[in-house]
Coordinates of C-alpha atoms and ligand atoms in Angstrom, one line a residue:
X1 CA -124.5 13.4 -5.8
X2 CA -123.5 11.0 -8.4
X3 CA -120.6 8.0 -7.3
X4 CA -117.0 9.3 -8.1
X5 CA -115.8 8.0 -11.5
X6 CA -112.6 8.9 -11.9
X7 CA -109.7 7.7 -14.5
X8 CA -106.3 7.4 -15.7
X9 CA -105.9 7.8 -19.1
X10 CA -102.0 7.3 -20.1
X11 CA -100.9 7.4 -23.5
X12 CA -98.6 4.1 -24.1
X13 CA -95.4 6.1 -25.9
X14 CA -92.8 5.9 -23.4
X15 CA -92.3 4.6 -20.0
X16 CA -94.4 5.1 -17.6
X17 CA -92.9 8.7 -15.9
X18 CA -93.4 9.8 -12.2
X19 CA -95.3 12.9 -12.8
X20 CA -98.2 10.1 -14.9
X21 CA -97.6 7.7 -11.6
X22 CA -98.6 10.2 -9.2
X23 CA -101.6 11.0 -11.5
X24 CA -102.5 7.8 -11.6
X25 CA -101.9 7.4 -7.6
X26 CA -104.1 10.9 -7.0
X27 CA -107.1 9.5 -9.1
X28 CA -106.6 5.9 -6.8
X29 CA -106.7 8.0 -3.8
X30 CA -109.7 9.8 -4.4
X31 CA -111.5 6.8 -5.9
X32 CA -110.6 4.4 -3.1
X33 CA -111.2 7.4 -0.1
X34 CA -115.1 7.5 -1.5
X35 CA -115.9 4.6 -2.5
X36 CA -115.6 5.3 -6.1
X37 CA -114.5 3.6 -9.4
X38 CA -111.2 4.3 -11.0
X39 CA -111.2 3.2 -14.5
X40 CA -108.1 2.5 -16.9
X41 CA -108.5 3.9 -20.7
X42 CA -105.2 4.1 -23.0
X43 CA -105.0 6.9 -25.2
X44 CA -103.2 5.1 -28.2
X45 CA -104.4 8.0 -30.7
X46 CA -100.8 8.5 -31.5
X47 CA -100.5 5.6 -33.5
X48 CA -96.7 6.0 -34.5
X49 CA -95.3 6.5 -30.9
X50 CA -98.0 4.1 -29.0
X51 CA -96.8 0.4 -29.0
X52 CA -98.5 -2.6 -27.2
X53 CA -95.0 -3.3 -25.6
X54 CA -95.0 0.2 -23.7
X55 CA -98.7 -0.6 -22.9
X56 CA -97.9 -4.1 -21.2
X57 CA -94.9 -2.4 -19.3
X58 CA -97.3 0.5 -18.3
X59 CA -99.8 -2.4 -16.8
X60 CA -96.9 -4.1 -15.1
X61 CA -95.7 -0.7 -13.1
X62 CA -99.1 0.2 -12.3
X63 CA -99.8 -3.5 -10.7
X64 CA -95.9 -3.3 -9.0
X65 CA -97.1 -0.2 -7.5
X66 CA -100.8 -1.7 -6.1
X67 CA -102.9 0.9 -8.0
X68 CA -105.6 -1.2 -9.4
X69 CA -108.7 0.1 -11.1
X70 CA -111.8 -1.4 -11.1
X71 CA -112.8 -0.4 -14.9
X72 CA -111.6 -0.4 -18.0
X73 CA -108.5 -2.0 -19.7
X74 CA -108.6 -6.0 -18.7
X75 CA -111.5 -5.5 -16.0
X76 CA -114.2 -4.2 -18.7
X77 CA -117.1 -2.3 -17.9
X78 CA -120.0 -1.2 -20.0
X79 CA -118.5 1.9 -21.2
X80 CA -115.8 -0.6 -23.4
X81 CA -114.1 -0.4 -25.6
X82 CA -111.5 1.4 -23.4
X83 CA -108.5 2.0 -25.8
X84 CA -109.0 5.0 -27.7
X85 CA -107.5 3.3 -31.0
X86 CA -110.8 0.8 -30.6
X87 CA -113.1 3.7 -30.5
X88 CA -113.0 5.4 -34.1
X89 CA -116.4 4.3 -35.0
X90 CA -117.6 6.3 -31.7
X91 CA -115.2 9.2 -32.9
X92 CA -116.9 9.6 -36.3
X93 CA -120.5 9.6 -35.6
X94 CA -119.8 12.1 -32.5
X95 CA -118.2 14.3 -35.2
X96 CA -120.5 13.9 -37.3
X97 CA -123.6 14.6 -34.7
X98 CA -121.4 18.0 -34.0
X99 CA -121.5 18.8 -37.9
X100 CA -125.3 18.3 -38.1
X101 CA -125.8 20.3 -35.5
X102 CA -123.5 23.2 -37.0
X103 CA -121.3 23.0 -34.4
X104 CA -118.5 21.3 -37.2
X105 CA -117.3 21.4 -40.3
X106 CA -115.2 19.3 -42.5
X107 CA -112.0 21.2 -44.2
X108 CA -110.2 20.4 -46.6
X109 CA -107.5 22.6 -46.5
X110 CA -103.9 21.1 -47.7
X111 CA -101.4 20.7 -45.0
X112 CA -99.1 22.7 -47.5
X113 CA -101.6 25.4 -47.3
X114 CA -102.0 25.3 -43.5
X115 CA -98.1 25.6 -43.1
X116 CA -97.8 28.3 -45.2
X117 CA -100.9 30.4 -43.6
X118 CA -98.7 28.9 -40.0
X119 CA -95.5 31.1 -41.0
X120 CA -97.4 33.8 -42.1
X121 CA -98.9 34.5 -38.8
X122 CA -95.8 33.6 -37.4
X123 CA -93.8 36.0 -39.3
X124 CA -96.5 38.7 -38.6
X125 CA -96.0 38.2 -34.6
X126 CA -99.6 36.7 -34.4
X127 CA -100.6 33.4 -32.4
X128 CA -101.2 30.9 -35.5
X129 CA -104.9 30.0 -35.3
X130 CA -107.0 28.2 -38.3
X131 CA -108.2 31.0 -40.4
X132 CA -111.4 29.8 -40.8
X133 CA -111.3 29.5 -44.7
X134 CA -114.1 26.2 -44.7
X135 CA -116.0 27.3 -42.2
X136 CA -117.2 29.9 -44.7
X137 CA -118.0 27.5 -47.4
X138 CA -121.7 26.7 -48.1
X139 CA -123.1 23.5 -46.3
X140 CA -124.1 21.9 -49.6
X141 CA -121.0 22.7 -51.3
X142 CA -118.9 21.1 -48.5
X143 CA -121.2 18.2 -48.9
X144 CA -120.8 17.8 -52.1
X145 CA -117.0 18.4 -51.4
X146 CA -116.8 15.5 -48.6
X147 CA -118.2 12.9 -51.4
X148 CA -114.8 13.3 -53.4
X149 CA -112.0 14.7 -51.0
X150 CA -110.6 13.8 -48.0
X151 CA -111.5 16.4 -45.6
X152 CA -110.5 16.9 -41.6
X153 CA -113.4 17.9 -38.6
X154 CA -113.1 21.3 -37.0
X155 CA -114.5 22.5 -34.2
X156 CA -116.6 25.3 -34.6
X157 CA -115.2 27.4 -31.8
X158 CA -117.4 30.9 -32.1
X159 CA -120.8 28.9 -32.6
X160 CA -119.9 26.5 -29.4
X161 CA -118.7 29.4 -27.5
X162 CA -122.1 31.5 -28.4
X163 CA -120.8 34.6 -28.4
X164 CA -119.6 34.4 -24.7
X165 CA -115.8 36.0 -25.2
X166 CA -114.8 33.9 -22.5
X167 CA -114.3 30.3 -21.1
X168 CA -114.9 30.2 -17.1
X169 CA -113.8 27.0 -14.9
X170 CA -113.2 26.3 -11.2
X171 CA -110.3 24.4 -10.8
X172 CA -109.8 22.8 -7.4
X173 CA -106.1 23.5 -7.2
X174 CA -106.0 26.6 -9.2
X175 CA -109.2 28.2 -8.6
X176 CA -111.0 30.1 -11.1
X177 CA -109.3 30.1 -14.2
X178 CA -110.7 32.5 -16.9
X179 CA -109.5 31.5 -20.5
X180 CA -110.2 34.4 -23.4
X181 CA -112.2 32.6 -26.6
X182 CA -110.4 34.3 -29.3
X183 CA -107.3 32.7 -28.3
X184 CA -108.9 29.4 -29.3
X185 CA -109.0 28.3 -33.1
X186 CA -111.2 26.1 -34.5
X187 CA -109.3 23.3 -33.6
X188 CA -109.4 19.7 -35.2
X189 CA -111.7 17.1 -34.0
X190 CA -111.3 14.1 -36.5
X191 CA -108.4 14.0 -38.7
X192 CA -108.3 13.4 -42.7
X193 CA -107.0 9.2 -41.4
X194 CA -109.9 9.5 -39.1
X195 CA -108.0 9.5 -36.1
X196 CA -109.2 12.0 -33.4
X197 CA -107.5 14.8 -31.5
X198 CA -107.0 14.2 -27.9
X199 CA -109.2 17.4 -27.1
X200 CA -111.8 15.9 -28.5
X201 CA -111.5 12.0 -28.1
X202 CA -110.7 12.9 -24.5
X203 CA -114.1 14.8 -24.0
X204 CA -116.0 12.0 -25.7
X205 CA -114.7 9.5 -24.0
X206 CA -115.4 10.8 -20.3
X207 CA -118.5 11.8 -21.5
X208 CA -119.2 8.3 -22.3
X209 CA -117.8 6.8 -19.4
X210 CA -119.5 9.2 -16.9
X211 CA -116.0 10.7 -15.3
X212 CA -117.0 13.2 -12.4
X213 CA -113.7 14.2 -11.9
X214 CA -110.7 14.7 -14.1
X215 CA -107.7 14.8 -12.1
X216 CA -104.5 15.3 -14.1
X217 CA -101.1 17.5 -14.6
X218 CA -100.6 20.7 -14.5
X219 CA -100.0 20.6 -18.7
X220 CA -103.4 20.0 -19.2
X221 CA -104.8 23.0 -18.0
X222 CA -104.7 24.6 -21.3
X223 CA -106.6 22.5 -22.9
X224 CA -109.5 22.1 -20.9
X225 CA -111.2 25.6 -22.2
X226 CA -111.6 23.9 -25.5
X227 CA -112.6 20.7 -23.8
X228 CA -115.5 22.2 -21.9
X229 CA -116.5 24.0 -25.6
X230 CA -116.6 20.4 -26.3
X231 CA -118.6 19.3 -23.5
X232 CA -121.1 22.0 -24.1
X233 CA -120.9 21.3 -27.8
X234 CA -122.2 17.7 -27.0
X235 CA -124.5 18.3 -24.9
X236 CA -122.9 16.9 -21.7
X237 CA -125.8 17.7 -18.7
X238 CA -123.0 19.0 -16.5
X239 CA -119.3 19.2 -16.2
X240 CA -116.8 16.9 -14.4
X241 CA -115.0 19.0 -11.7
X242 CA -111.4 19.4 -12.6
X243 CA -108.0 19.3 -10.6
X244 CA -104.7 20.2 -12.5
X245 CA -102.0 19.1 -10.4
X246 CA -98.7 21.1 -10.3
X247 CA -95.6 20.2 -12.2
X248 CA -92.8 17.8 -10.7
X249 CA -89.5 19.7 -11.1
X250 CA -86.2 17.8 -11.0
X251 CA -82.6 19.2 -8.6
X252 CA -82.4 22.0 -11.0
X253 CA -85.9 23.7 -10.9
X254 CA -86.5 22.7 -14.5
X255 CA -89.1 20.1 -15.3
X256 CA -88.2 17.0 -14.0
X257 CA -86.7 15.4 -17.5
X258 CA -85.2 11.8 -18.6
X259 CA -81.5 13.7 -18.0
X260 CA -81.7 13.1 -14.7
X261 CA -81.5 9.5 -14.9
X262 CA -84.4 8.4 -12.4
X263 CA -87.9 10.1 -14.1
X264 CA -89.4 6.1 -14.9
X265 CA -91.4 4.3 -12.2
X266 CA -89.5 1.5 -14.1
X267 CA -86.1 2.4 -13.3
X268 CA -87.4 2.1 -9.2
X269 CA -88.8 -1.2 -10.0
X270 CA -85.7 -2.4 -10.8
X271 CA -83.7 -0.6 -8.3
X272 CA -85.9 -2.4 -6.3
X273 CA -87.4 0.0 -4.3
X274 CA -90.5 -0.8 -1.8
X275 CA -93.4 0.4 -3.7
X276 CA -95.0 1.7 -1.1
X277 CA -92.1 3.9 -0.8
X278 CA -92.2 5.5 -3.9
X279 CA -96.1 5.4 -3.5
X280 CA -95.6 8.0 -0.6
X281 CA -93.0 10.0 -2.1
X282 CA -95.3 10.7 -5.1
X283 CA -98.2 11.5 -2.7
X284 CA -96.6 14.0 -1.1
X285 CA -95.4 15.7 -4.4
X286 CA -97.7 18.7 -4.9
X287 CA -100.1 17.5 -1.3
X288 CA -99.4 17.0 2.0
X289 CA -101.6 15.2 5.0
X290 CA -103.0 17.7 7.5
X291 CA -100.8 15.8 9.9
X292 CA -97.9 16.7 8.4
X293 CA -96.9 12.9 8.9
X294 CA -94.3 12.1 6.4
X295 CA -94.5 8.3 6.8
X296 CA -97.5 6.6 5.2
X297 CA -98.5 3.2 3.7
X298 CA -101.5 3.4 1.2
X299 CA -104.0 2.8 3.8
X300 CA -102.9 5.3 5.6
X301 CA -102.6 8.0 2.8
X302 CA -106.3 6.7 1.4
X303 CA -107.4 8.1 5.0
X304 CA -105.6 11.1 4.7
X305 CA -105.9 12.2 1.4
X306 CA -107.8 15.0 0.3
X307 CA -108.1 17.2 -3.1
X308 CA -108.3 20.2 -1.2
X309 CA -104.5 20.0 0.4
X310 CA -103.2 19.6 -3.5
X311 CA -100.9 22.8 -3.7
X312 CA -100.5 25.1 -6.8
X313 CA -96.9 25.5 -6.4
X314 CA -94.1 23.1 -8.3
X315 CA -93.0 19.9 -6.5
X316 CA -89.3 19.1 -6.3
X317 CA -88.4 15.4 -6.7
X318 CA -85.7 14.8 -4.5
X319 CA -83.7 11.0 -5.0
X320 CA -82.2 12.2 -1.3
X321 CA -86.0 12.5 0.5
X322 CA -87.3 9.7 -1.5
X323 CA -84.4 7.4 -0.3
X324 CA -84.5 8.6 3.6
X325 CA -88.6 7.8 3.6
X326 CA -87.7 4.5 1.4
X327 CA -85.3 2.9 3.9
X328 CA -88.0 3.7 6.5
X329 CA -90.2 2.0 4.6
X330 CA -87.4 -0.7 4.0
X331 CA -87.1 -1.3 8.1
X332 CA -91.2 -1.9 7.9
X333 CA -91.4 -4.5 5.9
X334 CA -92.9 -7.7 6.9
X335 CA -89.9 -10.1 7.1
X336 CA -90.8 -12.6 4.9
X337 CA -91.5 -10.2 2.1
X338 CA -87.9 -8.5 3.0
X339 CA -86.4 -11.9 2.7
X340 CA -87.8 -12.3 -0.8
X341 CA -86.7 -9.2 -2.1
X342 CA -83.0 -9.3 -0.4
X343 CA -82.8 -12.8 -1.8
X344 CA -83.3 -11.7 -5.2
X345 CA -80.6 -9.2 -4.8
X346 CA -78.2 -11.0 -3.1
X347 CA -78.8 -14.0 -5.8
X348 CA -78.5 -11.6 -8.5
X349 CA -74.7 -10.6 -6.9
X350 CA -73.9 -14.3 -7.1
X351 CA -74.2 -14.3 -3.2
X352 CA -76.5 -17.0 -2.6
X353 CA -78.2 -19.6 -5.1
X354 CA -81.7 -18.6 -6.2
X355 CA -84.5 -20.4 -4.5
X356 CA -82.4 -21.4 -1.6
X357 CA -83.4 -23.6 1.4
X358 CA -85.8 -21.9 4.0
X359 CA -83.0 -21.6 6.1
X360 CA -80.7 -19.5 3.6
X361 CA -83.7 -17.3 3.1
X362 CA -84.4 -16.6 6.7
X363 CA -80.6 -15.4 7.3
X364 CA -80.7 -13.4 3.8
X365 CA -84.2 -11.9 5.7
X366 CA -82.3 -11.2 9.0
X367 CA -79.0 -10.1 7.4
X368 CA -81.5 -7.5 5.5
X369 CA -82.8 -6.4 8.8
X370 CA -79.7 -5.5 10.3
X371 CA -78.9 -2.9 7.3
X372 CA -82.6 -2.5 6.5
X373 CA -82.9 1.3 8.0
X374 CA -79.8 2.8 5.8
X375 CA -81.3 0.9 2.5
X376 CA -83.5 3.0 0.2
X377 CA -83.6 0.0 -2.7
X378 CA -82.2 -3.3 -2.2
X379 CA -79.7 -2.8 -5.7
X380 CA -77.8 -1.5 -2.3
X381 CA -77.8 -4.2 -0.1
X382 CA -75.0 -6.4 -2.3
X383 CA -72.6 -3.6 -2.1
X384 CA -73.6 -3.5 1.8
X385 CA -73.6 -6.8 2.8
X386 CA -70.2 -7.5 0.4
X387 CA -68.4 -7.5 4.1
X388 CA -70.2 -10.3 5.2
X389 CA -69.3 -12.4 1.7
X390 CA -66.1 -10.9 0.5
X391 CA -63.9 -10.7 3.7
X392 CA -60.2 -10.8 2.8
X393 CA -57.5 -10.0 5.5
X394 CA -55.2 -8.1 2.7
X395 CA -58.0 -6.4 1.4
X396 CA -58.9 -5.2 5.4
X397 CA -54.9 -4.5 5.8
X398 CA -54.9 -2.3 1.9
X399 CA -56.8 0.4 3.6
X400 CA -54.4 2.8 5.3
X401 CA -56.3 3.7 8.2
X402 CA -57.3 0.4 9.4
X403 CA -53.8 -1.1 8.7
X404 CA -52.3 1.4 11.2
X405 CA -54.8 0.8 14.0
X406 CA -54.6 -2.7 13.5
X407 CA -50.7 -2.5 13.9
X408 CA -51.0 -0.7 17.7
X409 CA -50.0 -3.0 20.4
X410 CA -53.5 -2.5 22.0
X411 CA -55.6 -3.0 19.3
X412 CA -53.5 -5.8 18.2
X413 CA -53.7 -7.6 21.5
X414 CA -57.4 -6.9 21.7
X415 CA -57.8 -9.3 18.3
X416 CA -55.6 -11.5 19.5
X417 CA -57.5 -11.9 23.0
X418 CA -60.5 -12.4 20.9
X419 CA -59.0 -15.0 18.6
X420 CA -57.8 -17.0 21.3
X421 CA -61.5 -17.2 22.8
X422 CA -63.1 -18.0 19.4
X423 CA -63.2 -21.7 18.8
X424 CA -66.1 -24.2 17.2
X425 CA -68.6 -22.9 19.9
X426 CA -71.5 -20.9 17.8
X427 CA -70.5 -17.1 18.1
X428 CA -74.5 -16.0 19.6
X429 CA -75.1 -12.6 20.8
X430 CA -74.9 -13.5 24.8
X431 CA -71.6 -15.5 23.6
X432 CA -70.2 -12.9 22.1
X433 CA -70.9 -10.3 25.2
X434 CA -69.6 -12.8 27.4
X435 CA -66.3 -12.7 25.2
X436 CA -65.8 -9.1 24.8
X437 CA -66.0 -8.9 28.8
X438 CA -63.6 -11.1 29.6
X439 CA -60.9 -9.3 27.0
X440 CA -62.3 -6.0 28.7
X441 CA -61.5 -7.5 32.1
X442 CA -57.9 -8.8 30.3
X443 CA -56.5 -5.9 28.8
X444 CA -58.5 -3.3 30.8
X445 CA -59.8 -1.6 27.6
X446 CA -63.3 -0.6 27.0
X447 CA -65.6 1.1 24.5
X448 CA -64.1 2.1 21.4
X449 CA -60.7 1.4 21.8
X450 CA -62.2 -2.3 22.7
X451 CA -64.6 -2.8 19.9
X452 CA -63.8 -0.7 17.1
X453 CA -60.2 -2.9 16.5
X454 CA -62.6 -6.1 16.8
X455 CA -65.6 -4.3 14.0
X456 CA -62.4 -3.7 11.5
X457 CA -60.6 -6.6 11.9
X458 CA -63.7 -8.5 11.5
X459 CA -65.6 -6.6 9.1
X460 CA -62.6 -4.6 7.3
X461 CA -65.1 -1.7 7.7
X462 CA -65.2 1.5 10.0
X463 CA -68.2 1.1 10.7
X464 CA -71.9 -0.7 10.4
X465 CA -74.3 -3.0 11.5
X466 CA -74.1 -3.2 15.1
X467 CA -71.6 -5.3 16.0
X468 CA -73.6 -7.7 18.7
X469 CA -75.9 -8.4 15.9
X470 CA -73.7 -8.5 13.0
X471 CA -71.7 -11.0 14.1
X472 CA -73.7 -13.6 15.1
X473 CA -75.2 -12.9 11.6
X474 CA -71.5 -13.4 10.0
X475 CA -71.5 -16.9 12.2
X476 CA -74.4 -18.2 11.1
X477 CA -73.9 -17.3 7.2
X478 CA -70.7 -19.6 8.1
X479 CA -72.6 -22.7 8.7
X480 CA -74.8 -22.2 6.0
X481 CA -74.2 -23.4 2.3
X482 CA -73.7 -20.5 0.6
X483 CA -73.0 -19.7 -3.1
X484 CA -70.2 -17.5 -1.8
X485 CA -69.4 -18.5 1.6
X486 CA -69.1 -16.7 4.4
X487 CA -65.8 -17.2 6.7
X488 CA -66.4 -17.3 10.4
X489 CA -65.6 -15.1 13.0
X490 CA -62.7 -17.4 14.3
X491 CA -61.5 -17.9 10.5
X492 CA -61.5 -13.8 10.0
X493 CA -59.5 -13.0 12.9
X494 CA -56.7 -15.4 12.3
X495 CA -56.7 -15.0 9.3
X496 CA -55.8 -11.1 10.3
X497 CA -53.2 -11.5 12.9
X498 CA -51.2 -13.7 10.5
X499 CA -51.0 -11.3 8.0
X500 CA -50.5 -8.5 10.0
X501 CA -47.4 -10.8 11.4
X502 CA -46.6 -11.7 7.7
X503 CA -46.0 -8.5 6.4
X504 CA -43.9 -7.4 9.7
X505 CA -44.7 -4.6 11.8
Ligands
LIG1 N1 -103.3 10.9 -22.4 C1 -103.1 12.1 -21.7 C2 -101.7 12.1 -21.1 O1 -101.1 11.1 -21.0 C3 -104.0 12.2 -20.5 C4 -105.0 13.2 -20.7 C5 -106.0 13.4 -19.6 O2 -105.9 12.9 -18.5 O3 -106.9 14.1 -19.9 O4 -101.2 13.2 -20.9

């Protein structure tokens, strides 16, 4: 068997969308689970809507998500050049190798003309298919023609089809799909500008780079009859094998669309996302592991991953099941790289300076930690750790609830037995255990009715972090400088009782 060549072959005209990232994910999978080579073309055909910029933002998510390719755009290879708009010369003289061989011929009908023979076959309720008009005309006559006219290249669909009425492919998600000729006109191949059509540029293209196995969406599955015409047309000694992968639908059950806000690998990035996160989530759009683990990193799904779990039936993208795996994913993470990414975010809320001292960034990477497992992307983690950097005792006091627990005798007395013990003394874990004993042994209150009064009055929250970690964690961020400082545990419950006693209960 020939090495897997595989390929992802995105058109630069928009963001790079989740349905093309797990495309581009599937083909890394199978390349890197057999050893094979994933190569990188751009399909820039469409010169109005392609732009460079889109192409060096579609680079840039690819690389944020780790899917590198070993061929193709930037790495090279000998099948180069590997953008399509690079390749006209290629184009032509395949074209015109099909047109020798009578499997072509150039046309030189007006668009006028083709829109008018369009809405007559529209009007008469029939599928509107090239009528065939200059295949008819006499070789040396087109000839002659071509010298003076501009003229298009069609595909001479009944000649490459040799009289068989229909196409036959397997398909390893869909089976055997059986695809009736005469539905098929005799499409384009190289327009009048000399631009190709995908169906065609496409073919020669993984002809010429060798591709053994086109895996893409589901939307493509309608054009690979004509493609295969094409293979056969060329002369291509076999067929890659194909694998259309099934549609990602968003909440609604309609295609997953840009109304729905996150559809752009780029709007994750930002979000800040792990990107092995997403990675997963996409994997397990339209497959799943024979396992039925729902947790993997990459290695782990390179190990698992296999063409023949891809399912026919629509995928649902679900923001609520990508962000449960995500903060999983979050809680994994190797501190230091959790650090990094919570100090960006927490710089980027005015929190802390960016680059701060080692120090700063360990307790950004610990503070991270503690709400790590309920924090899908770290654009979260500002609005989560605001208690930490934004306590104020009126702002605690403004929320109903809390203001009228604080105000009961017990729960007052159990802050004010804390305050009493809180001095300079660092506020550790052990210390802080030690503390909450002897007010338990004071007052004779335990479990909630003991540390729920101390987490609001501290935090202003109802709940949170656990409360032996998250202190210690609010302690420390006191003794460190801080674009927004943190007030201390001591500072926080004064700061409570007297405006509790300021406003009079
Ligand atoms: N450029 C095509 C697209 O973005 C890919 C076609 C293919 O994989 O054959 O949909």
């Amino acid at each position: 068997m020939s090495p897997v060549r595989v390929r992802f072959a995105p058109s630069p005209t928009g963001e790079l969308h989740v349905g093309n990232a797990r495309t581009a994910l599937f083909n890394w999978l199978f390349a890197r689970g057999r050893g094979g080579t994933l190569i990188l073309r751009i399909e820039d055909t469409d010169a109005v809507r392609s732009s460079p910029g889109h192409e060096a933002a579609l680079i840039e998510d690819l690389a944020w998500l780790g899917l590198g390719w070993d061929e193709g755009l930037g790495e090279g290879g000998e099948a180069g050049p590997y953008r399509q708009s690079e390749r006209l010369p290629t184009y032509r003289r395949r074209a015109e190798e099909l047109m020798e061989a009578g499997l072509a011929y150039p046309c030189f009908c007006s668009l006028e003309l083709l829109e008018q023979e369009r809405t007559a076959q529209r009007d008469a309720g029939r599928a509107s298919l090239y009528s065939g008009r200059c295949r008819r005309l006499p070789r040396d006559e087109a000839r002659r023609r071509m010298q003076a006219e501009p003229a298009a290249i069609r595909f001479d669909i009944t000649g490459a089809a040799r009289g068989e009425p229909l196409v036959v492919f397997e398909d390893r998600v869909h089976g055997t799909v059986r695809f009736p000729v005469a539905q098929i006109g005799d499409f384009v191949l190289l327009r009048r500008d000399g631009w190709p059509s995908y169906n065609f540029a496409v073919v020669v293209d993984d002809v010429a780079m060798r591709i053994t196995d086109v895996i893409r969406g589901d939307d493509h599955l309608s054009n690979t009859p004509r493609q295969i015409l094409v293979y056969r047309a060329l002369g291509a000694p076999t067929l890659p094998a194909f694998a259309h992968l099934p549609l990602i639908l968003g909440q609604g059950g309609a295609p997953l669309s840009k109304r729905e806000g996150a559809t752009s690998v780029g709007w994750f990035r930002t979000q800040g996302y792990p990107p092995e996160a997403l990675l997963n989530y996409l994997a397990l759009l339209g497959w799943s592991p024979a396992s039925g683990q729902e947790l993997l990193t990459p290695e782990e799904l390179i190990q698992a991953f296999d063409l023949a779990r891809a399912s026919r039936a629509p995928a649902h993208f679900d923001l609520d099941k990508l962000d449960a795996l995500a903060a999983r994913h979050m809680a994994r993470l190797p501190a230091g790289r959790l650090a990094d990414l919570a100090v960006q975010a927490l710089a980027g809320a005015g929190f802390v300076a960016p680059g701060p001292p080692g120090a700063v960034s360990d307790w950004v990477g610990r503070l991270a930690m503690l709400f790590a497992d309920r924090l899908p992307k770290m654009a979260d983690l500002p609005g989560q750790a605001a208690l930490l950097f934004d306590f104020s005792a009126a702002r605690t006091l403004s929320d109903p609830g809390i203001d009228a627990e604080l105000r009961q005798p017990r729960a007052r007395s159990v802050v004010e037995a804390l305050a009493r013990r809180l001095g300079d003394e660092p506020l550790t874990a052990p210390r802080f255990q030690a503390i909450a004993d002897e007010v338990r042994r004071e007052l004779g209150v335990k479990g909630r009715d003991l540390f729920h009064p101390i987490r609001i009055a501290l935090t202003g929250a109802a709940s949170g972090p656990e409360l032996v970690k998250l202190l210690p964690i609010i302690e420390e961020g006191s003794r460190l400088p801080l674009a927004r400082p943190v007030a201390g545990c001591a500072v926080r419950a004064r700061e409570l009782l007297r405006a509790i006693s300021g406003t009079g209960a």
